[in-house]
CSV table of C-alpha atoms in Angstrom, one decimal:
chain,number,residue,atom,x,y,z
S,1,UNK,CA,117.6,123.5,105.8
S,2,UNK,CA,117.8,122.5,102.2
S,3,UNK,CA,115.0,121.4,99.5
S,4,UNK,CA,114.0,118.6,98.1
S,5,UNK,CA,111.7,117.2,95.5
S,6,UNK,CA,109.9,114.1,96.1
S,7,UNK,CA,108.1,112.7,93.3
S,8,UNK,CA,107.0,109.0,94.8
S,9,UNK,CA,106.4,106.1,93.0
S,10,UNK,CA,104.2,106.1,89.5
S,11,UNK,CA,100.9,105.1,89.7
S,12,UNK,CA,99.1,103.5,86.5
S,13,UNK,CA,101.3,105.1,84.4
S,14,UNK,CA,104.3,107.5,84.6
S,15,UNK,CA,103.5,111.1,85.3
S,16,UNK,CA,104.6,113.6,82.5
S,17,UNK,CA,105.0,116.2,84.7
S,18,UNK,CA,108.0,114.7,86.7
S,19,UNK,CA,110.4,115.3,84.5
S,20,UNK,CA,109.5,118.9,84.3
S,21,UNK,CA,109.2,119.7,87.9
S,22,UNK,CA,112.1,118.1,88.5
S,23,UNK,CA,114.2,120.5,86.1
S,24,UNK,CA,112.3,123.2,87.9
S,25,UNK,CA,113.3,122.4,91.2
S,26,UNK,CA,116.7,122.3,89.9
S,27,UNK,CA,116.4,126.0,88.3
S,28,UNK,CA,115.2,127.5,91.9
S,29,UNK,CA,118.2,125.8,93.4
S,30,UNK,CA,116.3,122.4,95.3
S,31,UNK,CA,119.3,120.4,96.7
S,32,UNK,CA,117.7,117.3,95.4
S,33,UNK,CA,115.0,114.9,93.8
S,34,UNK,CA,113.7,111.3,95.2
S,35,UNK,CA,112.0,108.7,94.6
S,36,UNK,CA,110.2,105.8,95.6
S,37,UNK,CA,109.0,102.6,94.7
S,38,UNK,CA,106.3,100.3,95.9
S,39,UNK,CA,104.5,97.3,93.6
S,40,UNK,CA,104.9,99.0,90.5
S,41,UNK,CA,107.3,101.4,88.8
S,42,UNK,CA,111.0,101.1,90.1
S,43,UNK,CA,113.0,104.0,92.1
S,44,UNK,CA,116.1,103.8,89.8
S,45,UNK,CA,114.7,103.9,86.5
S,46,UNK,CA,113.3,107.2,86.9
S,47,UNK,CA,116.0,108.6,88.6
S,48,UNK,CA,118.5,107.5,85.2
S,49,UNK,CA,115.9,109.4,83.3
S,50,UNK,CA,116.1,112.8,85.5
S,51,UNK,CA,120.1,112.2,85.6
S,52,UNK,CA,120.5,112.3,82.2
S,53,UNK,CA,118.0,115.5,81.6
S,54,UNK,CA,119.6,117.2,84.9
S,55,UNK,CA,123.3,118.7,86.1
S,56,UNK,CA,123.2,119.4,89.4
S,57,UNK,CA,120.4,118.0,91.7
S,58,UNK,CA,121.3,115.4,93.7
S,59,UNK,CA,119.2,111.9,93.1
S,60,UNK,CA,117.6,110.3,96.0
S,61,UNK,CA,116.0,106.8,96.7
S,62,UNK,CA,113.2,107.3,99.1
S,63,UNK,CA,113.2,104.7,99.6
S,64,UNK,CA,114.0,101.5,97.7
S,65,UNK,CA,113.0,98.7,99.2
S,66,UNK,CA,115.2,95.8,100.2
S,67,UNK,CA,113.6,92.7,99.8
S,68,UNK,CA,113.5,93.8,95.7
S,69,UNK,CA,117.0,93.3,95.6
S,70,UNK,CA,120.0,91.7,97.1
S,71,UNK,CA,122.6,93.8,99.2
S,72,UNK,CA,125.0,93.5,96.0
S,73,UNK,CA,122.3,94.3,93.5
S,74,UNK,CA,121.4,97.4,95.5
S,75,UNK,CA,125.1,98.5,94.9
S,76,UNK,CA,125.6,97.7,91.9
S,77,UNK,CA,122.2,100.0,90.9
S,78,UNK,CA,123.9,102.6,93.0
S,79,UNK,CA,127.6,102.7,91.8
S,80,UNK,CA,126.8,102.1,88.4
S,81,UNK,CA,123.8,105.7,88.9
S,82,UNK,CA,126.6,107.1,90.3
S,83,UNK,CA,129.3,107.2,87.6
S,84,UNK,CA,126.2,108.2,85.1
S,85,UNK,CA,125.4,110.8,86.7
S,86,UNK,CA,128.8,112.5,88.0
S,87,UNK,CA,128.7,111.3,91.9
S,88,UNK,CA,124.7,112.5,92.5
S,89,UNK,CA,123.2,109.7,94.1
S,90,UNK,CA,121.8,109.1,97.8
S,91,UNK,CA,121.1,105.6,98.5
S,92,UNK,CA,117.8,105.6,100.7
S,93,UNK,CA,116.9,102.1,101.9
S,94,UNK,CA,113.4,100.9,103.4
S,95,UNK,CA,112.5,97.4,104.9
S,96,UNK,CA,108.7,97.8,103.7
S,97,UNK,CA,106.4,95.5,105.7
S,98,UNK,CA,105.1,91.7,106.2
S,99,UNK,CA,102.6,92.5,103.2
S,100,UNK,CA,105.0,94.0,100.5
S,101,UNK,CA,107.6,91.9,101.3
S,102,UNK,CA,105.9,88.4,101.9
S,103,UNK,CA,103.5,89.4,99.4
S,104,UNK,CA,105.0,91.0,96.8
S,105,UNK,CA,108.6,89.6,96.4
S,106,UNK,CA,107.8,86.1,98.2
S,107,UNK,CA,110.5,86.1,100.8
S,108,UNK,CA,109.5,86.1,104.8
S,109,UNK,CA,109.4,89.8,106.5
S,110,UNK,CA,112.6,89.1,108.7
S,111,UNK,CA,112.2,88.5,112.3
S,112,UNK,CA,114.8,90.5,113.9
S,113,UNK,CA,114.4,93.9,111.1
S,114,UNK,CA,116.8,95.4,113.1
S,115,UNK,CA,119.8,92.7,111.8
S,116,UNK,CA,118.3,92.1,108.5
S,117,UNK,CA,118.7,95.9,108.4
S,118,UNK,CA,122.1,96.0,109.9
S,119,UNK,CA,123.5,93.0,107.4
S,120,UNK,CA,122.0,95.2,104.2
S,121,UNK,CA,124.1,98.1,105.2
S,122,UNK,CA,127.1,96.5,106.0
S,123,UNK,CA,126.9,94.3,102.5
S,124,UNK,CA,125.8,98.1,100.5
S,125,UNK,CA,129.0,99.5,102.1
S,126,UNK,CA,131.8,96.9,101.6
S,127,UNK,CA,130.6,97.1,97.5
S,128,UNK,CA,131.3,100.4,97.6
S,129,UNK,CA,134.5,100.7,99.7
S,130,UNK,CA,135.8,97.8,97.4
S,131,UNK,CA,138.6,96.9,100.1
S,132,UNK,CA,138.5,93.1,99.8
S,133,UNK,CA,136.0,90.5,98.8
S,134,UNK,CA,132.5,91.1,100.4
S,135,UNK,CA,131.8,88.5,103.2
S,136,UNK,CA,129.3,88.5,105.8
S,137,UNK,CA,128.9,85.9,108.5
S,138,UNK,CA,124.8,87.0,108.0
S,139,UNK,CA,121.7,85.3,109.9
S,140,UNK,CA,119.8,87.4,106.4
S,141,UNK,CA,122.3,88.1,104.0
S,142,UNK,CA,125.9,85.2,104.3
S,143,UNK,CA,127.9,86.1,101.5
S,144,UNK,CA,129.3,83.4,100.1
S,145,UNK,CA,125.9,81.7,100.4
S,146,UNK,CA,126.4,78.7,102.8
S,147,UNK,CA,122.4,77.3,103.4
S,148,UNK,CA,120.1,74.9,102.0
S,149,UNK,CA,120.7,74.3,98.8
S,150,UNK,CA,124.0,75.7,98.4
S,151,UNK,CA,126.8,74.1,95.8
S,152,UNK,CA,129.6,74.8,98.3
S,153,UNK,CA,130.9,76.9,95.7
S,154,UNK,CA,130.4,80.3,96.1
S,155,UNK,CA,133.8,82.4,96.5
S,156,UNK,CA,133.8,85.5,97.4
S,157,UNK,CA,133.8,88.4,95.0
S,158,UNK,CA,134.7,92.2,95.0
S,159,UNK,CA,133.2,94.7,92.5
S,160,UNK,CA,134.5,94.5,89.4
S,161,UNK,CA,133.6,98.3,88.8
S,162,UNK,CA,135.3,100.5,91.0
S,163,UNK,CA,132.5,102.8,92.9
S,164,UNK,CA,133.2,106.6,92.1
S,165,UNK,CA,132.5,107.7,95.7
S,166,UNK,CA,133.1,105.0,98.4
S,167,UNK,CA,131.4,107.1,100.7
S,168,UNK,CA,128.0,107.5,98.8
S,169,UNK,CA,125.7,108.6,101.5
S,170,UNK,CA,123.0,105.7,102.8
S,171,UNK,CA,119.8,106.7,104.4
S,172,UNK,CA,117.4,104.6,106.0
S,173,UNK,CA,113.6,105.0,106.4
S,174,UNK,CA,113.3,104.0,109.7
S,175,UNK,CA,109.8,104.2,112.0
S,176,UNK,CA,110.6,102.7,115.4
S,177,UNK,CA,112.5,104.1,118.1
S,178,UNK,CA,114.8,101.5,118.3
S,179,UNK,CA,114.8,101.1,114.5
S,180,UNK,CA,116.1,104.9,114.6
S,181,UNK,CA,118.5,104.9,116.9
S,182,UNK,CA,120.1,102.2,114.5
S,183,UNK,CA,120.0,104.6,112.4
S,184,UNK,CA,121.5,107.2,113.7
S,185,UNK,CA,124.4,104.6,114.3
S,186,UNK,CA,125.1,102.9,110.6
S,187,UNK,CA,124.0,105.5,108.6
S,188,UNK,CA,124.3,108.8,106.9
S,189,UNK,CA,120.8,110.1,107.3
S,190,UNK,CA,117.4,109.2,108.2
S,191,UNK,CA,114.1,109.4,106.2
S,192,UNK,CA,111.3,110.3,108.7
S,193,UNK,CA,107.5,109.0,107.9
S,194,UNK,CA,105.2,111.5,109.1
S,195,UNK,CA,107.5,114.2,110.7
S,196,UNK,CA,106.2,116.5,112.8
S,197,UNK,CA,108.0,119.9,114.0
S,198,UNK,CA,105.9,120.1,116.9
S,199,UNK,CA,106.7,116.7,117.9
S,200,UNK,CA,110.5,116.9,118.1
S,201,UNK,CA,111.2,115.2,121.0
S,202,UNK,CA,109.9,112.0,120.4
S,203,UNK,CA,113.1,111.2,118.9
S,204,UNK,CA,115.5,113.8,120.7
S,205,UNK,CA,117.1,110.3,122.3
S,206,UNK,CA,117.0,108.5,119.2
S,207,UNK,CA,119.3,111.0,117.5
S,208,UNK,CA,122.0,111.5,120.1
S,209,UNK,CA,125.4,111.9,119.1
S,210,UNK,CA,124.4,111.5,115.2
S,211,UNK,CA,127.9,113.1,113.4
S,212,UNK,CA,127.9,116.0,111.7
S,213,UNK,CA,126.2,116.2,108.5
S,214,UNK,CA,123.9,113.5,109.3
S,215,UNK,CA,120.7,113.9,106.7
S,216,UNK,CA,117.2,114.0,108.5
S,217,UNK,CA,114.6,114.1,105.9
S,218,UNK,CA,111.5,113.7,106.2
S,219,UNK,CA,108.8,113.7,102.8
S,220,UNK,CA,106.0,116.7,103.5
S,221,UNK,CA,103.1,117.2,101.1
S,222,UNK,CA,102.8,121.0,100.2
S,223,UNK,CA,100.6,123.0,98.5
S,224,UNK,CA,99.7,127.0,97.9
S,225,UNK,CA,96.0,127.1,97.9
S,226,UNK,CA,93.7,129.7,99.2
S,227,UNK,CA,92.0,126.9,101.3
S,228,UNK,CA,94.1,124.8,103.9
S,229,UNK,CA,90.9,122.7,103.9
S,230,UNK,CA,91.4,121.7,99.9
S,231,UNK,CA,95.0,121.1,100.7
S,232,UNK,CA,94.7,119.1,103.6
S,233,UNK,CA,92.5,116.4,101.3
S,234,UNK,CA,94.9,114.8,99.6
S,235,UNK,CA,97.1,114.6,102.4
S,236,UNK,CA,94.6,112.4,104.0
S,237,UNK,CA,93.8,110.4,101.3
S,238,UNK,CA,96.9,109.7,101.3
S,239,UNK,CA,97.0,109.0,105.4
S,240,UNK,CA,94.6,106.8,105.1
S,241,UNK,CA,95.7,104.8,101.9
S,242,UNK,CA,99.0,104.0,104.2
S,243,UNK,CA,97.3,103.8,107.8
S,244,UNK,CA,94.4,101.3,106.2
S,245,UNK,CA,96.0,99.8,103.1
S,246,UNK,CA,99.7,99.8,103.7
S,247,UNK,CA,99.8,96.5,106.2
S,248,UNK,CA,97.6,94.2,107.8
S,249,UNK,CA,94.8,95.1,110.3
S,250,UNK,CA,97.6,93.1,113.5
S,251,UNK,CA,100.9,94.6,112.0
S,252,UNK,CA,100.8,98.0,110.2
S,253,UNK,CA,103.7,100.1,110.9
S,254,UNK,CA,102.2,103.4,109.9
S,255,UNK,CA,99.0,102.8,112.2
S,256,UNK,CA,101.1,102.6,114.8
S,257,UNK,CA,103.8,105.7,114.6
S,258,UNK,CA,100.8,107.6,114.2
S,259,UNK,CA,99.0,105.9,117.4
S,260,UNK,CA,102.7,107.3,119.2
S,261,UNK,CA,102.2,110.5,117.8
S,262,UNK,CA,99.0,110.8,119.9
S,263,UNK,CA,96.6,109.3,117.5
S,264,UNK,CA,96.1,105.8,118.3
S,265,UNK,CA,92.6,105.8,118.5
S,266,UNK,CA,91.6,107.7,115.2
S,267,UNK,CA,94.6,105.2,113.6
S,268,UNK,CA,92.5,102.0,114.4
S,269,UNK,CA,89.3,103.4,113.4
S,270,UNK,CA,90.6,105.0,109.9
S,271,UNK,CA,92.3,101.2,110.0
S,272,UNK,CA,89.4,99.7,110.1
S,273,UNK,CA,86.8,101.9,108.1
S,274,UNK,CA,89.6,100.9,105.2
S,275,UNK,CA,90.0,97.7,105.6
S,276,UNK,CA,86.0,97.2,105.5
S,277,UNK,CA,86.2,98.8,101.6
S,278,UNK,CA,84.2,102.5,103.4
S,279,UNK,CA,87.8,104.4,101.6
S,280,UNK,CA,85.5,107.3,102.0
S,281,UNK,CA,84.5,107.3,105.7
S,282,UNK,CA,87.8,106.4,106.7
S,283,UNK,CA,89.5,109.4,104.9
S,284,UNK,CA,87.1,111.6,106.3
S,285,UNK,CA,88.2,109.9,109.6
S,286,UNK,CA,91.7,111.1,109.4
S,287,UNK,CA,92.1,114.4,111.8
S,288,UNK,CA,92.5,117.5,110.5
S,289,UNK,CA,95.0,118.6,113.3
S,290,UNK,CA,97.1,115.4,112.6
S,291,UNK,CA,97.1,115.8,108.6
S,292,UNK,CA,98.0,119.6,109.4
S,293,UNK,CA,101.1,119.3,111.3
S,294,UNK,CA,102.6,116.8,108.8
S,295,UNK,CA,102.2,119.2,105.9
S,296,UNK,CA,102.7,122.6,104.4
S,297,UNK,CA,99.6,123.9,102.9
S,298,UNK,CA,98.0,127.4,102.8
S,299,UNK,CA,98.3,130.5,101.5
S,300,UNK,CA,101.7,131.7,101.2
S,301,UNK,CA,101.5,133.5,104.2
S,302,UNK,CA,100.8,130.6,106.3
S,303,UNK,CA,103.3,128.6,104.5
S,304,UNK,CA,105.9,130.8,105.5
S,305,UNK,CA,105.0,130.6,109.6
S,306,UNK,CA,104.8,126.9,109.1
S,307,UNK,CA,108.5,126.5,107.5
S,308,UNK,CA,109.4,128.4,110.2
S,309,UNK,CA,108.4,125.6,112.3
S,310,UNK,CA,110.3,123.2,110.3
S,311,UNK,CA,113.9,125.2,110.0
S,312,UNK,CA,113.3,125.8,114.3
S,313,UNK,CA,113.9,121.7,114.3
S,314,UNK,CA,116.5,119.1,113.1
S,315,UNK,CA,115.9,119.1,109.4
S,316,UNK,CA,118.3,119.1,107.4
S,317,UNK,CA,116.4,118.4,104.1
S,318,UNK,CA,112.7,118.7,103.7
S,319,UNK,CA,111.7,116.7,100.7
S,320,UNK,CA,108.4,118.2,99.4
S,321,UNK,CA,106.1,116.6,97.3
S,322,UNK,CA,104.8,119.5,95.4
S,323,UNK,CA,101.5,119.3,92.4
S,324,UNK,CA,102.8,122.1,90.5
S,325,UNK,CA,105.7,124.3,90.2
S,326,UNK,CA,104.2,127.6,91.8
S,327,UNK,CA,104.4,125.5,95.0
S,328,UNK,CA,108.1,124.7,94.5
S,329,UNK,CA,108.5,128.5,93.3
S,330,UNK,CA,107.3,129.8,96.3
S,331,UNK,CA,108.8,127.7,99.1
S,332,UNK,CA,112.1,128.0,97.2
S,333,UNK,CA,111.8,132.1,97.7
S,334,UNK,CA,110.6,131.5,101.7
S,335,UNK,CA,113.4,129.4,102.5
S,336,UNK,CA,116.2,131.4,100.7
């Protein structure tokens, strides 16, 4: 099982410390680094920075979100990362949800997220095979444009920039079963929400026959501390931030793969302490038992029986989002 720094998305400002941990994690060997993007700071910007203060570590989007960009911009951000930073780049994609996407980039959340998804990937990986002309007979993304509005004169284009690596690796942050198996089907790797090494099986069918080298990722929040308690805090601040704040009260995809993980009546209630503005209540709300088995925090001790847990499993790449470098230090040493 290899390492991985997550860093997320900024929030009001960027984070000094990003650029440092991430040269860090590079030092004590970390495969890669990733990052995200929400309403705010972008998940290829950053990345460019890290690349050009960086040699090795590989440079992951975790995820970027589709409805920010067309298939063909996506590509175009990835190839053109790609030749910058000497072939380093893993393309991780994300649909988001009705709010982000509806309210954020003013397009509809996509009825069928299973072909909208499907139609991304296959645009993403024509660009960067560069055979022929990209086309796509799409219900989301035709290429050439043929709907409402169209001029009747959109042709058919291929990159003009020839990828380095037509096979850059694409993951996908998938949730739902279905969603995953897709997955496991048009994709290089998978990006787990909320993984849980004690809950293997809920997606043992999901990931059937995935081909060899197939990424499975998932982001875990870790921390050395004395206290698993103090750890365990920001970890459900930030459970409840997603499970209350990240969708609406009827469709919230995070309330409801952790109501399948066994949690589906603590999900609705820290749901709805959030969405009543009682932040407070509703990450006190948030088990401790269901916090814990998403995360690595503790004393080193006990980090070292839980990573145990995690290397027992399907993970290829664990993608920590560590505070401090002591953290990434000392996990770095446990899973050598």
């Amino acid at each position: 099982m290899r390492l991985g720094l997550a860093l997320g998305y900024w929030g009001r400002r960027p984070d000094a410390r990003h650029l440092d941990l991430a040269r860090e994690a590079e030092r004590l060997g970390y495969h890669s680094v990733w990052t995200s993007e929400s309403w705010g700071s972008d998940a290829f910007t950053p990345l460019a920075w890290i690349a050009a203060h960086t040699g090795r570590i590989a440079l992951g989007t975790a995820v970027a979100q589709m409805a920010a960009r067309s298939p063909t911009a996506t590509a175009m951000h990835a190839l053109t990362l790609d030749h910058l930073s000497g072939g380093r780049v893993l393309l991780g994609l994300g649909l988001s949800g009705p709010q982000v996407v509806e309210g954020w980039y003013g397009r509809p959340f996509p009825q069928s997220p299973l072909t909208a998804t499907r139609e991304y990937v296959d645009i993403v990986r024509q660009v960067l095979r560069r055979e022929a002309p990209v086309t796509l007979d799409g219900r989301f993304h035709p290429l050439p444009y043929d709907g409402p509005g169209a001029s009747g004169l959109g042709k058919p284009l291929r990159s003009i920039t020839h990828p380095l690596r037509p096979d850059l690796p694409v993951l996908l942050g998938a949730e739902g079963p279905r969603n995953v198996a897709q997955t496991a089907r048009i994709a290089d790797g998978w990006l787990p929400l909320y993984w849980s090494p004690t809950r293997t099986d809920l997606y043992e069918r999901a990931l059937e026959g995935t081909p060899e080298g197939f990424m499975v990722a998932p982001m875990v929040q870790a921390r050395l501390c004395a206290d698993p308690a103090e750890g365990l805090r920001p970890v459900k601040t930030m459970l409840a931030f997603y499970i209350g704040g990240m969708g609406h009260a009827a469709r919230n995809f995070h309330a409801d793969l952790m109501g399948r993980m066994g949690y589906e009546s603590q999900a609705r209630r820290v749901q709805e302490l959030f969405l009543a503005g009682r932040r407070d209540e509703a990450v006190e709300a948030v088990p401790d038992a269901f916090a814990d088995e998403i995360s690595l925090v503790g004393p080193r001790e006990r980090l070292a029986e839980r990573l145990e847990m995690w290397r027992a499993g399907p993970v290829t790449d664990l993608l920590v989002t560590a505070p401090d470098p002591a953290t990434l230090r000392v996990l770095a040493d446990l899973n050598a």
